[in-house]
Coordinates of C-alpha atoms in Angstrom, one line a residue:
Chain A
M11 CA -43.7 -159.5 2.8
N12 CA -42.4 -156.9 4.5
R13 CA -42.3 -153.2 3.5
F14 CA -39.0 -152.2 1.8
E15 CA -37.4 -149.3 0.1
Y16 CA -37.0 -149.6 -3.6
V17 CA -34.0 -148.0 -4.9
R18 CA -32.9 -148.0 -8.4
P19 CA -29.2 -146.9 -8.8
G20 CA -28.0 -145.8 -12.2
T21 CA -24.4 -146.9 -12.2
L22 CA -22.4 -149.3 -10.5
A23 CA -20.9 -147.1 -7.7
E24 CA -24.5 -145.8 -6.8
A25 CA -25.7 -149.6 -6.5
V26 CA -22.8 -150.4 -4.3
A27 CA -23.2 -147.5 -2.1
A28 CA -26.9 -148.1 -1.8
A29 CA -26.2 -151.7 -0.8
A30 CA -23.7 -150.9 1.8
A31 CA -26.5 -150.0 4.3
P32 CA -27.3 -152.7 7.1
G33 CA -30.5 -154.7 5.6
A34 CA -30.1 -154.1 1.9
A35 CA -30.4 -156.6 -0.7
F36 CA -29.7 -156.7 -4.3
L37 CA -32.6 -157.2 -7.1
A38 CA -31.8 -159.2 -10.2
G39 CA -34.2 -161.8 -11.2
G40 CA -35.9 -162.3 -8.0
T41 CA -37.2 -165.6 -8.5
N42 CA -35.5 -166.8 -5.4
L43 CA -35.3 -163.5 -3.5
L44 CA -39.1 -162.6 -4.1
D45 CA -39.9 -166.4 -3.0
L46 CA -37.8 -165.9 0.1
M47 CA -39.6 -162.6 0.9
K48 CA -43.0 -163.9 0.3
G49 CA -42.2 -166.5 2.8
G50 CA -40.8 -164.1 5.4
I51 CA -37.6 -165.6 5.1
A52 CA -35.7 -162.8 3.5
R53 CA -36.8 -159.1 5.1
P54 CA -34.8 -156.7 3.2
D55 CA -35.3 -153.2 4.5
R56 CA -34.2 -151.9 1.0
L57 CA -33.9 -153.3 -2.4
V58 CA -31.3 -152.2 -4.9
D59 CA -32.6 -153.0 -8.3
L60 CA -29.7 -153.8 -10.5
T61 CA -31.9 -154.9 -13.6
H62 CA -31.5 -151.4 -15.0
L63 CA -28.0 -150.9 -14.7
P64 CA -25.9 -151.1 -18.5
G65 CA -23.3 -153.2 -19.5
L66 CA -23.7 -156.3 -17.1
D67 CA -25.8 -158.6 -19.4
A68 CA -23.0 -159.7 -22.1
V69 CA -21.1 -162.8 -22.3
E70 CA -17.7 -161.7 -23.9
R71 CA -14.5 -163.5 -25.2
L72 CA -11.7 -162.0 -24.0
P73 CA -8.4 -162.0 -25.8
D74 CA -6.5 -164.4 -23.8
G75 CA -9.4 -167.1 -24.3
S76 CA -11.4 -166.7 -21.0
T77 CA -15.2 -166.0 -21.1
R78 CA -16.6 -163.2 -19.2
I79 CA -20.3 -163.5 -18.1
G80 CA -22.3 -160.6 -16.9
A81 CA -23.9 -160.9 -13.7
L82 CA -27.1 -160.0 -15.1
V83 CA -27.0 -162.5 -18.0
R84 CA -30.3 -164.3 -17.9
N85 CA -29.6 -168.3 -17.5
A86 CA -31.6 -169.2 -20.8
D87 CA -29.8 -166.6 -22.5
L88 CA -26.4 -168.2 -21.6
A89 CA -27.5 -171.6 -22.2
H90 CA -28.5 -170.9 -25.6
D91 CA -25.9 -168.6 -26.5
P92 CA -24.2 -171.0 -29.3
D93 CA -20.7 -170.1 -29.1
F94 CA -20.6 -170.3 -25.0
A95 CA -22.5 -173.6 -25.1
A96 CA -20.0 -175.1 -27.8
R97 CA -17.2 -173.9 -25.5
Y98 CA -18.7 -175.1 -22.4
P99 CA -21.3 -177.6 -23.2
A100 CA -21.5 -178.9 -19.5
I101 CA -22.3 -175.4 -18.1
A102 CA -25.3 -175.6 -20.8
E103 CA -26.6 -178.8 -19.8
A104 CA -26.3 -177.8 -16.0
L105 CA -28.4 -174.4 -16.7
L106 CA -31.2 -176.2 -18.8
S107 CA -31.5 -179.0 -16.4
G108 CA -32.4 -176.4 -13.5
A109 CA -35.6 -174.8 -13.0
S110 CA -38.2 -174.2 -15.9
G111 CA -38.2 -172.4 -19.0
Q112 CA -40.0 -169.4 -16.9
L113 CA -37.5 -169.3 -14.4
R114 CA -34.5 -169.4 -16.7
N115 CA -35.6 -166.4 -18.6
A116 CA -35.7 -164.4 -15.4
A117 CA -32.9 -165.7 -13.3
T118 CA -29.7 -164.1 -13.6
A119 CA -26.0 -165.7 -13.4
A120 CA -25.1 -164.0 -10.7
G121 CA -28.4 -164.7 -8.8
N122 CA -27.9 -168.3 -9.2
V123 CA -24.2 -168.4 -7.7
L124 CA -26.1 -166.4 -4.8
Q125 CA -29.3 -168.5 -4.2
R126 CA -29.8 -169.7 -0.9
T127 CA -30.4 -173.4 0.4
R128 CA -33.7 -175.0 -0.3
C129 CA -33.4 -176.7 3.1
R130 CA -37.1 -177.2 4.4
Y131 CA -36.1 -176.1 8.0
F132 CA -34.6 -172.9 6.4
Y133 CA -37.7 -172.1 4.6
D134 CA -40.1 -172.9 7.5
T135 CA -39.7 -169.8 10.1
A136 CA -41.4 -172.1 12.5
S137 CA -38.3 -173.9 12.7
A138 CA -34.8 -173.5 14.5
C139 CA -32.3 -172.7 11.9
N140 CA -28.7 -171.2 12.1
K141 CA -28.3 -169.8 8.9
R142 CA -31.6 -167.8 9.3
E143 CA -31.6 -167.1 12.9
P144 CA -27.8 -167.8 14.1
G145 CA -27.7 -169.5 17.4
S146 CA -31.7 -170.9 17.3
G147 CA -30.4 -174.5 16.2
C148 CA -30.7 -176.8 13.6
D149 CA -34.2 -178.5 13.5
A150 CA -32.6 -180.7 10.1
L151 CA -30.4 -182.4 12.2
G152 CA -32.8 -185.6 13.4
G153 CA -35.6 -184.1 11.2
E154 CA -36.5 -184.9 7.9
N155 CA -33.1 -184.9 6.1
R156 CA -32.8 -187.2 3.3
A157 CA -32.1 -184.4 0.9
H158 CA -29.2 -182.7 3.2
A159 CA -25.1 -183.0 3.1
V160 CA -22.9 -185.5 3.0
L161 CA -19.9 -183.6 2.8
G162 CA -18.3 -180.5 4.5
W163 CA -21.5 -180.3 6.8
S164 CA -21.2 -179.2 10.6
E165 CA -23.7 -180.1 13.6
H166 CA -24.6 -176.1 13.2
C167 CA -26.0 -176.6 9.6
I168 CA -26.4 -179.6 7.2
A169 CA -27.8 -177.6 4.3
T170 CA -26.8 -178.2 0.6
H171 CA -26.3 -175.7 -2.0
P172 CA -29.1 -175.9 -4.9
S173 CA -27.1 -174.5 -7.9
D174 CA -26.7 -176.8 -11.0
F175 CA -25.0 -173.8 -12.8
C176 CA -22.3 -173.4 -10.1
V177 CA -21.0 -177.4 -10.4
P178 CA -19.5 -177.3 -13.5
L179 CA -18.4 -173.6 -12.8
A180 CA -16.4 -174.9 -10.0
A181 CA -15.1 -177.9 -12.0
L182 CA -14.1 -175.7 -14.7
G183 CA -12.0 -173.1 -12.4
A184 CA -14.5 -170.3 -12.9
V185 CA -13.8 -167.1 -10.7
V186 CA -16.1 -164.6 -9.3
E187 CA -15.7 -160.7 -10.0
L188 CA -16.9 -158.5 -7.0
E189 CA -17.1 -154.8 -7.0
G190 CA -17.5 -153.4 -3.7
P191 CA -17.0 -150.3 -1.4
A192 CA -13.1 -151.0 -1.4
G193 CA -12.9 -151.3 -5.3
R194 CA -12.9 -154.6 -7.1
R195 CA -11.6 -158.2 -6.0
E196 CA -11.9 -161.8 -7.6
V197 CA -12.3 -165.0 -5.6
P198 CA -12.5 -168.3 -7.2
L199 CA -15.5 -169.7 -7.3
A200 CA -14.5 -173.0 -5.5
E201 CA -13.7 -170.9 -2.7
F202 CA -16.9 -168.5 -2.9
H203 CA -19.1 -170.2 -1.1
H204 CA -18.5 -171.1 2.8
L205 CA -18.8 -174.4 4.2
P206 CA -21.3 -174.1 7.6
G207 CA -18.6 -174.8 10.3
S208 CA -19.9 -172.7 13.6
T209 CA -21.1 -169.7 11.4
P210 CA -23.8 -171.0 8.8
E211 CA -25.2 -167.8 8.6
R212 CA -21.9 -166.7 6.8
E213 CA -22.7 -167.9 3.4
T214 CA -20.2 -166.7 1.0
A215 CA -17.2 -164.4 0.4
R216 CA -19.1 -161.6 -0.6
G217 CA -18.9 -158.5 2.0
P218 CA -21.4 -155.7 2.6
G219 CA -22.2 -153.8 -0.3
E220 CA -20.3 -156.0 -2.8
M221 CA -22.1 -157.2 -6.0
I222 CA -21.0 -159.8 -8.1
V223 CA -20.4 -157.9 -11.5
A224 CA -19.5 -161.0 -13.4
L225 CA -18.2 -164.5 -13.4
R226 CA -15.0 -165.6 -15.6
L227 CA -14.0 -168.8 -17.0
P228 CA -10.1 -169.1 -17.5
P229 CA -8.4 -170.0 -21.1
E230 CA -8.0 -173.6 -20.2
A231 CA -11.7 -174.3 -19.2
A232 CA -12.4 -174.2 -23.0
R233 CA -10.0 -177.5 -23.5
F234 CA -12.6 -179.7 -22.2
A235 CA -15.2 -178.9 -24.8
A236 CA -15.3 -182.3 -26.4
H237 CA -15.5 -184.3 -23.4
S238 CA -18.0 -182.5 -20.9
R239 CA -21.1 -183.8 -19.4
Y240 CA -23.6 -182.7 -16.2
L241 CA -25.6 -185.3 -14.8
K242 CA -28.0 -185.0 -12.3
V243 CA -30.7 -187.2 -10.3
R244 CA -33.9 -185.5 -9.4
E245 CA -37.1 -187.1 -7.5
R246 CA -39.2 -186.3 -10.5
I247 CA -38.0 -186.0 -14.2
S248 CA -37.9 -182.2 -14.6
Y249 CA -38.1 -179.2 -12.8
A250 CA -36.6 -180.3 -9.7
F251 CA -33.2 -179.4 -7.6
A252 CA -30.6 -181.9 -7.4
V253 CA -30.4 -185.1 -4.9
V254 CA -26.9 -185.8 -6.3
S255 CA -25.4 -184.4 -9.4
A256 CA -22.0 -184.2 -11.1
A257 CA -20.1 -182.4 -13.6
A258 CA -17.2 -184.1 -15.4
A259 CA -14.8 -182.8 -18.1
L260 CA -11.9 -184.8 -19.8
T261 CA -9.5 -183.8 -22.3
L262 CA -8.2 -187.3 -23.9
A263 CA -4.6 -187.8 -25.5
D264 CA -3.8 -189.1 -28.6
D265 CA -3.1 -192.2 -27.0
G266 CA -6.6 -192.3 -25.8
R267 CA -5.5 -192.0 -22.2
I268 CA -6.7 -189.1 -20.1
G269 CA -4.8 -185.9 -20.2
E270 CA -6.7 -183.7 -17.8
A271 CA -9.9 -184.3 -15.6
R272 CA -12.2 -181.8 -14.1
L273 CA -14.8 -183.1 -11.6
A274 CA -17.5 -181.5 -9.2
L275 CA -20.5 -182.4 -7.3
G276 CA -23.7 -181.0 -6.5
G277 CA -26.4 -181.7 -3.8
V278 CA -23.8 -182.9 -1.5
A279 CA -22.5 -179.9 0.2
L280 CA -23.2 -176.6 1.1
K281 CA -21.2 -175.5 -1.7
P282 CA -20.2 -177.3 -5.2
W283 CA -17.9 -179.7 -4.4
R284 CA -15.0 -179.8 -6.6
S285 CA -12.7 -183.1 -5.9
T286 CA -9.0 -181.9 -7.5
E287 CA -7.8 -185.2 -5.6
A288 CA -10.3 -187.2 -8.1
E289 CA -9.0 -185.2 -10.8
A290 CA -5.0 -185.9 -10.0
A291 CA -6.1 -189.5 -9.9
L292 CA -7.8 -189.9 -13.4
A293 CA -4.8 -187.9 -15.2
G294 CA -2.8 -190.6 -17.4
Q295 CA -5.3 -193.2 -16.9
A296 CA -7.2 -194.9 -19.7
P297 CA -10.8 -193.9 -19.5
D298 CA -12.2 -197.1 -18.1
R299 CA -14.8 -198.0 -15.4
A300 CA -11.8 -199.0 -12.9
A301 CA -10.7 -195.5 -13.1
F302 CA -13.7 -193.9 -12.8
E303 CA -14.7 -196.0 -9.7
R304 CA -11.1 -195.2 -8.2
A305 CA -12.2 -191.5 -9.0
A306 CA -15.4 -192.0 -7.5
E307 CA -14.3 -193.5 -4.3
I308 CA -11.5 -190.7 -4.3
A309 CA -14.4 -187.8 -4.4
L310 CA -16.6 -189.6 -1.6
A311 CA -13.8 -190.4 0.6
D312 CA -14.8 -188.1 3.5
A313 CA -18.7 -188.5 2.9
R314 CA -20.5 -189.2 5.8
P315 CA -24.4 -189.2 6.3
S316 CA -25.8 -186.2 8.2
G317 CA -29.2 -188.2 9.0
D318 CA -31.3 -190.4 6.7
N319 CA -29.2 -189.9 3.8
A320 CA -26.4 -192.4 3.8
Y321 CA -27.9 -193.5 0.1
K322 CA -26.7 -190.3 -1.2
I323 CA -23.0 -191.5 -0.8
P324 CA -23.2 -194.6 -3.0
L325 CA -25.6 -192.6 -5.2
A326 CA -23.1 -190.0 -5.7
R327 CA -20.3 -192.5 -6.7
R328 CA -22.3 -194.0 -9.4
I329 CA -23.5 -190.8 -11.1
V330 CA -19.5 -189.9 -10.6
V331 CA -18.7 -193.0 -12.6
R332 CA -21.8 -192.3 -15.2
A333 CA -21.1 -188.8 -15.5
L334 CA -17.3 -189.7 -16.3
Q335 CA -18.3 -192.4 -19.0
L336 CA -20.5 -190.1 -20.4
A337 CA -17.9 -187.3 -21.0
A338 CA -15.6 -190.0 -22.2
A339 CA -18.0 -191.2 -24.7
G340 CA -18.1 -187.5 -26.3
T341 CA -20.4 -184.2 -25.8
P342 CA -23.2 -184.8 -27.8
E343 CA -23.8 -182.9 -31.0
R344 CA -27.0 -181.5 -29.6
L345 CA -28.1 -181.8 -25.8
P346 CA -30.4 -184.6 -24.9
A347 CA -34.2 -183.7 -24.8
L348 CA -33.8 -184.1 -21.0
P349 CA -30.5 -182.3 -20.2
A350 CA -28.7 -183.8 -17.5
S351 CA -31.1 -186.6 -16.9
P352 CA -29.9 -190.2 -16.2
F353 CA -33.0 -191.6 -18.3
A354 CA -31.7 -190.0 -21.2
P355 CA -30.9 -192.5 -23.8
A356 CA -27.1 -192.9 -23.8
P357 CA -24.9 -193.1 -26.6
G358 CA -23.6 -196.7 -27.5
G359 CA -26.5 -198.1 -25.0
V360 CA -27.6 -198.1 -21.8
L361 CA -24.7 -197.4 -19.0
H362 CA -26.0 -199.2 -16.1
V363 CA -23.4 -198.6 -13.1
Chain B
M2 CA -43.4 -143.5 -1.6
N3 CA -44.9 -143.7 -5.0
H4 CA -43.2 -145.0 -8.1
S5 CA -44.7 -144.2 -11.6
I6 CA -43.8 -146.6 -14.1
R7 CA -44.4 -147.2 -18.0
L8 CA -45.7 -150.4 -18.8
T9 CA -46.8 -151.7 -22.7
I10 CA -49.7 -154.2 -22.0
N11 CA -51.2 -156.0 -24.6
G12 CA -49.9 -153.1 -27.1
E13 CA -51.2 -150.3 -25.0
E14 CA -48.9 -148.0 -23.2
R15 CA -49.9 -147.5 -19.8
R16 CA -48.6 -145.0 -16.9
I17 CA -49.2 -146.8 -13.7
D18 CA -48.7 -145.2 -10.2
L19 CA -47.8 -147.8 -7.8
D20 CA -48.2 -146.7 -3.9
D21 CA -46.3 -149.6 -2.7
P22 CA -43.2 -151.6 -4.5
R23 CA -44.3 -154.8 -3.1
V24 CA -47.0 -155.2 -6.1
T25 CA -45.9 -158.1 -8.2
L26 CA -46.8 -158.1 -11.8
L27 CA -49.4 -160.8 -11.5
D28 CA -51.3 -158.5 -8.7
L29 CA -50.8 -155.4 -10.8
L30 CA -52.7 -157.4 -13.5
R31 CA -55.2 -159.0 -11.6
E32 CA -56.1 -156.5 -8.7
R33 CA -55.5 -153.1 -10.3
L34 CA -55.8 -153.8 -14.3
D35 CA -58.9 -156.0 -13.8
L36 CA -56.8 -158.5 -16.4
T37 CA -58.0 -161.8 -14.6
G38 CA -56.9 -164.1 -17.3
T39 CA -53.6 -164.6 -15.6
K40 CA -54.1 -166.6 -12.7
K41 CA -52.5 -167.1 -9.3
G42 CA -51.8 -170.6 -8.5
C43 CA -49.1 -171.2 -6.1
D44 CA -47.8 -167.4 -6.1
R45 CA -44.2 -168.7 -5.6
G46 CA -43.2 -169.8 -8.9
Q47 CA -43.9 -173.4 -8.9
C48 CA -47.1 -174.1 -10.7
G49 CA -46.7 -171.6 -14.2
A50 CA -50.3 -170.3 -13.8
C51 CA -49.2 -166.7 -13.7
T52 CA -47.1 -167.2 -16.8
V53 CA -47.2 -164.1 -18.9
L54 CA -44.9 -162.7 -21.8
L55 CA -42.2 -160.0 -20.8
D56 CA -40.7 -158.3 -23.4
G57 CA -41.4 -161.5 -25.6
R58 CA -40.2 -164.1 -23.1
R59 CA -42.3 -166.3 -20.7
V60 CA -42.1 -165.5 -17.2
N61 CA -43.9 -166.3 -14.1
S62 CA -45.5 -162.9 -13.3
C63 CA -45.7 -163.6 -9.4
L64 CA -42.1 -163.3 -9.2
A65 CA -41.7 -160.0 -10.5
L66 CA -41.9 -156.7 -8.8
A67 CA -44.0 -154.3 -11.1
V68 CA -41.7 -151.4 -10.2
S69 CA -38.9 -152.9 -11.6
L70 CA -40.5 -153.6 -14.7
D71 CA -40.7 -149.8 -15.9
G72 CA -40.5 -149.5 -19.8
S73 CA -41.3 -153.3 -20.6
S74 CA -43.8 -155.0 -22.6
V75 CA -46.3 -157.3 -21.2
T76 CA -48.6 -159.9 -23.0
T77 CA -51.4 -161.5 -21.0
I78 CA -53.7 -164.3 -22.6
E79 CA -56.1 -161.2 -23.3
G80 CA -53.8 -159.6 -25.9
L81 CA -53.4 -163.3 -27.9
A82 CA -56.0 -163.2 -30.0
T83 CA -56.3 -160.6 -33.0
N84 CA -59.7 -159.0 -34.3
G85 CA -61.7 -161.7 -32.5
E86 CA -59.6 -164.6 -34.3
L87 CA -57.9 -167.0 -31.6
H88 CA -54.3 -167.3 -31.5
P89 CA -53.1 -170.6 -33.3
V90 CA -52.0 -172.0 -29.7
Q91 CA -55.5 -171.0 -28.4
A92 CA -57.2 -173.0 -31.1
A93 CA -55.1 -176.0 -31.0
F94 CA -55.7 -176.2 -27.1
I95 CA -59.5 -176.4 -28.1
A96 CA -58.9 -178.8 -30.7
H97 CA -57.0 -181.0 -28.9
D98 CA -58.6 -180.9 -25.4
G99 CA -55.7 -179.3 -23.5
F100 CA -57.5 -178.8 -20.6
Q101 CA -60.4 -180.0 -18.1
C102 CA -61.1 -177.2 -15.4
G103 CA -59.1 -174.4 -17.3
Y104 CA -57.5 -172.8 -14.3
C105 CA -53.9 -173.4 -15.6
T106 CA -54.7 -173.0 -19.3
P107 CA -54.0 -169.2 -19.3
G108 CA -50.7 -170.0 -18.4
Q109 CA -50.1 -173.1 -20.2
I110 CA -50.9 -171.3 -23.3
M111 CA -48.7 -168.3 -22.6
S112 CA -45.8 -170.9 -21.7
A113 CA -46.8 -172.6 -24.9
V114 CA -46.4 -169.2 -26.9
G115 CA -43.0 -168.8 -25.3
L116 CA -41.9 -172.2 -25.7
I117 CA -42.3 -172.0 -29.6
A118 CA -40.8 -168.4 -29.9
E119 CA -37.9 -170.1 -28.3
A120 CA -37.6 -172.7 -31.2
Q121 CA -35.7 -175.1 -29.3
A122 CA -38.4 -177.9 -28.7
G123 CA -39.5 -178.6 -32.4
G124 CA -41.9 -181.1 -32.9
D125 CA -40.2 -183.3 -30.4
P126 CA -42.8 -184.4 -27.8
E127 CA -40.2 -185.2 -25.2
R128 CA -38.5 -181.6 -25.8
V129 CA -41.9 -180.1 -25.7
R130 CA -43.1 -182.0 -22.3
E131 CA -39.6 -180.8 -21.0
G132 CA -40.1 -177.5 -22.0
M133 CA -43.6 -177.3 -20.6
S134 CA -42.5 -178.7 -17.1
G135 CA -43.2 -175.3 -15.4
N136 CA -46.5 -175.6 -16.0
L137 CA -48.2 -177.9 -14.0
C138 CA -52.0 -179.2 -14.7
R139 CA -53.9 -180.7 -11.7
C140 CA -56.5 -182.0 -14.1
G141 CA -53.6 -184.0 -16.0
A142 CA -54.5 -182.8 -19.5
Y143 CA -50.7 -183.1 -20.4
A144 CA -51.1 -185.4 -23.2
G145 CA -53.8 -182.8 -25.0
I146 CA -51.2 -180.0 -24.0
T147 CA -48.4 -181.6 -25.8
E148 CA -50.3 -182.3 -28.8
A149 CA -51.8 -178.9 -29.1
V150 CA -48.3 -177.2 -28.5
I151 CA -46.7 -179.4 -31.3
E152 CA -49.4 -178.7 -34.0
A153 CA -49.8 -175.1 -33.1
G154 CA -46.0 -174.8 -33.7
A155 CA -45.8 -176.6 -36.8
R156 CA -49.0 -174.3 -38.2
M157 CA -47.4 -171.3 -36.9
A158 CA -44.0 -172.5 -38.7
E159 CA -46.1 -173.2 -41.9
A160 CA -47.8 -169.6 -41.9
S161 CA -44.2 -167.8 -41.3
G162 CA -42.9 -169.9 -44.2
R163 CA -45.9 -168.8 -46.3
Q164 CA -45.2 -165.2 -45.6
E165 CA -41.5 -165.4 -46.4
K166 CA -42.4 -166.9 -49.7
A167 CA -45.1 -164.3 -50.3
A168 CA -42.2 -161.7 -49.4

């Protein structure tokens, strides 16, 4: 780990000013940053410790029905907040399907959004990586790339964003609140993470010194509480990143048809991949297999392998279909013992697709 | 630059001067405070051997910078037994053979204490296994570990029920 200057600001303004210097990084839970620093992937000159700042760790319901998640709310606290989990069950399920009990107790909401890719070539400082070292190339192309992107990738970078939390956040239209040297602004989460294009080192919409102060769910996000699920395929049953995941949320009208649908995928791109086209195709349809398969086709229409990962495309289609089936069957009263697992017993029997 | 922090470690308040902000909580405990019960496995948050309770919650001490924890309370495996009597989780690990080589055991036990306090798993073996998935055991003592966590959780619930009745 490189040497760095440790700064502990007492106010938001101090934090933003301290972080505006080149080479500065924010420290919150540290679960991703310290790992990256130990590996020499992140080498900040200055750490701006946010963990002693007051007022950033609340989950608040606002008068208009939206919910504001403070940047420093720990993943476990958010997932186990009874009111939050009842209103946004797919978010709670996604959080509990990620990492381990220990990590969820430390990792924060904003840190989760800002976590870096788990591409092995990004982590291996002996490999070429345009994200870590712009212009050096991408050793993942033509390398071990079973885990890499099938949507939105470029020849400069085929990495994926590893967050579970961000997938239902994107589906539910979450907004990122940023505070920076020029004041406060908001960016929709679905536009917060950049696709790689020719500048994979530019990862998010966050500017120098800007910090995420909160994530906000709009009032309509709570409409889906009765029919929301997150489903995640992993290479082991627990404590693993998604190979492919999906968040599905529905409202069902009195006649049993789908009112509104929300759908986003994880593990397939460098951002949580919301498909508003698939959502539009589901509206007004009967919640049956045929409609879900059409939605899956639409969501993956532009997918193409970036290497040895063609398998992810049919896998993602199946996960979309099953997530939609599970959402249509209804949010379970209690989360399954294995949150988001395709191996959890399904209501009404096995759901082979 | 020196950083002076206050930590309560196993109930004892300590003032600690850090000459380097890079010191993790794990290295502080092991290398500077001689509390070597907390183990270093992967040092990257993947194995759980370094699990301690930070303000009552289980965390990976390898991924926490000590300087950032100013004012916190830390419980390590050395702080579990009271008056020479093993904590119920420690006793249950012995009763159920929840280990072989023992290297992961302090982390497993601290994680189990944290899991029981979280009160999400109850006596459901599937939920206990899921809740303990952040602790790897290369000897594969998982069956005994799961039994030990379930039994210790039940005993602790019983004991706190008795206390409530008495009160």
